[in-house]
Amino acid sequence: MSVTLLAGSATATASVAAAVENPGAAPAATAAPTAPVENLIVGYKASATEASSNTAAADDANAKGKKAGKKAKFDRRLGTGAALVNLGGATAPADAANVMAQFRADPDVAYVEPDTRAYAMAVTPNDTEYAKQWDLFEPTAGMNVPGAWDKTTGSGVTVAVIDTGYVAHSDVAPNIVSGYDFISTSSEARDGNGRDSNPADEGDWNATDGECGVGSKASTSSWHGTHVAGTIAAATNNSKGVAGIAYGAKIQPVRVLGKCGGATSDIVDAITWASGGSVAGVPANATPAKVINMSLGGPGACGTSYQNAINAAVARGTTVVVAAGNSNANASGYSPASCNNVINVASTNRAGERSYYSNYGSIIDIAAPGGETRRATDTPGTVTTPENAILSTLNAGTTTPGAESYKPYQGTSMAAPHIAGLAALLKSANTSLTPAQIESAIKTNARPLPGTCTGGCGAGLADAAATVAAVTSTPPTSGRENTTDYAIADNSTVESPITVTGVTGNAPATLKVGVNIVHSYIGDLKVDLVAPDGSVYTLHNRSGGSTANINQVYTVNASSEVANGTWKLRVNDNAGGDTGKIDSWNLTF
């Protein structure tokens, strides 16, 4: 199968024993204040009475204030042992400096400094095109990315962009790590050979109509992978171009799409390699990705080849993000969008409605900005509202690479990297998160679409700041995963429990059950999810024959079940000769 592009006072009186270290040091020099000061922080030497007595510190503050002609009052003791001295309100810098001079002249004072203010560091990036990136910051339909940058920028995480490869661009180059070209056929790769270690985008243009099958049209090169890469991790605060969502992360370009798209066999190998698996004839990946973005797809239900590769990638700890498709149809009819174990992303426009082209359906997990370069009623092929699309890094070459550029694109191809970038932010902020936990956090912390979505857009519009805050404050899936091994003996039944608390109401109609069972013959096994009230939902019933291991995410309509309580994964072995274990399982609400 070939696939194509889917283009954020009470005064203390108690005596304390804390004291300032280095009692013999002279009072530290502090720059004169340049803004009004309300409080001073005074550190006394350990030998001074004021270091251990709040009463003495209060008397000293009062006396020094009088000498400087200003009010000064002991407020409280800091955790370090230093005294906080209140100047009675905003005090002009020169007057505050006079009070500080009185303290500094006292040999019992180790240091004195103004109680200055700190501010969130997520200031507006100085990238020259940032103001056009509505998808990151606009309150209506942006993804609230700046609010997440105070806590994480994606540092330490590699995101594999399985796409057309990468054409050199100075706004992405600082965040590129070595990738690979998985296109097997020389004519499709346009680089004179098959697979190699150079993932450079050689262009995916088609010279004539029909060249790539009936109905295909001549086209220029898209430089699609570079556009996706810029959305995820363009260099930021470099006074150039655009800002990336996870600009501290690294991009691993993995080339699978060339002339006339790409083959499933190549993409499956790319998924395996990018996530740290082994592919015959290909060197090991030195920097395996913790997030994979696939803004690609084609018609048809998810095949076994795709599903096996995705399952294995997730088992290695890699979150897989895919585009829903651009056919204004149910995503269940497209692949890899219809695969299990992925985060399936629909596209929204600047008004927060489902983009007219975006696929939809019950299998959509989340929506993210994908933009619209034209309205649904505009003539197909025209570009009437470029300001409402997703601006990112590109190239001006029509066939082979030319000068680097920036251009707005629309598509679920543009929505998916928003979620891949968010996944990188989450993994960086909390390295213990599993792919299931990352998906759960994104969905749980989404906000309702401000517009409409006929057909279904999953949990809503992703919110980066809310999601990052959730995973950095409390465990996002406390009590929703069991990693204890439970042995599966011949002709026996074993259960692994998960106790769920803190979830309001019933379980969802799309409860995700992640199952990782190690067993040499899964045709022996019946696997059930048992709800807290004893209701049984069959996940796997003695299918698969001699296939080894179950590593899959199942979707269960558990909307009639109260979410809180003890859920169980029940495994029944119905034959002899093969044994195994429940390695782990999880619930995603």
CSV table of C-alpha atoms in Angstrom, one decimal, residues 10 45 91 102-103 120 123 128 152 221 223 269 277 292 294 318 344 408 454 468 498 503 517 531 543 567:
chain,number,residue,atom,x,y,z
A,10,ALA,CA,2.1,38.9,61.3
A,45,LYS,CA,26.4,36.9,61.1
A,91,THR,CA,10.2,53.1,48.6
A,102,GLN,CA,22.9,51.6,57.4
A,103,PHE,CA,22.8,47.8,57.5
A,120,ALA,CA,7.7,33.8,34.5
A,123,VAL,CA,8.2,35.8,27.6
A,128,THR,CA,10.2,37.4,13.7
A,152,THR,CA,9.3,22.6,29.9
A,221,SER,CA,7.7,19.4,-4.2
A,223,TRP,CA,9.0,19.8,1.6
A,269,ASP,CA,10.7,-0.5,9.2
A,277,GLY,CA,14.0,-1.6,17.3
A,292,ILE,CA,7.0,9.5,16.5
A,294,MET,CA,3.3,10.4,11.2
A,318,THR,CA,7.5,5.6,22.2
A,344,ASN,CA,-5.2,10.1,16.3
A,408,PRO,CA,1.4,28.5,5.6
A,454,THR,CA,-19.7,17.3,13.2
A,468,VAL,CA,1.9,20.1,31.4
A,498,ILE,CA,-6.1,-1.8,39.2
A,503,VAL,CA,-12.5,9.9,38.5
A,517,ILE,CA,1.0,-10.2,27.9
A,531,ALA,CA,-15.4,-4.0,35.9
A,543,SER,CA,-7.5,-16.0,18.4
A,567,TRP,CA,-10.9,-3.2,37.7
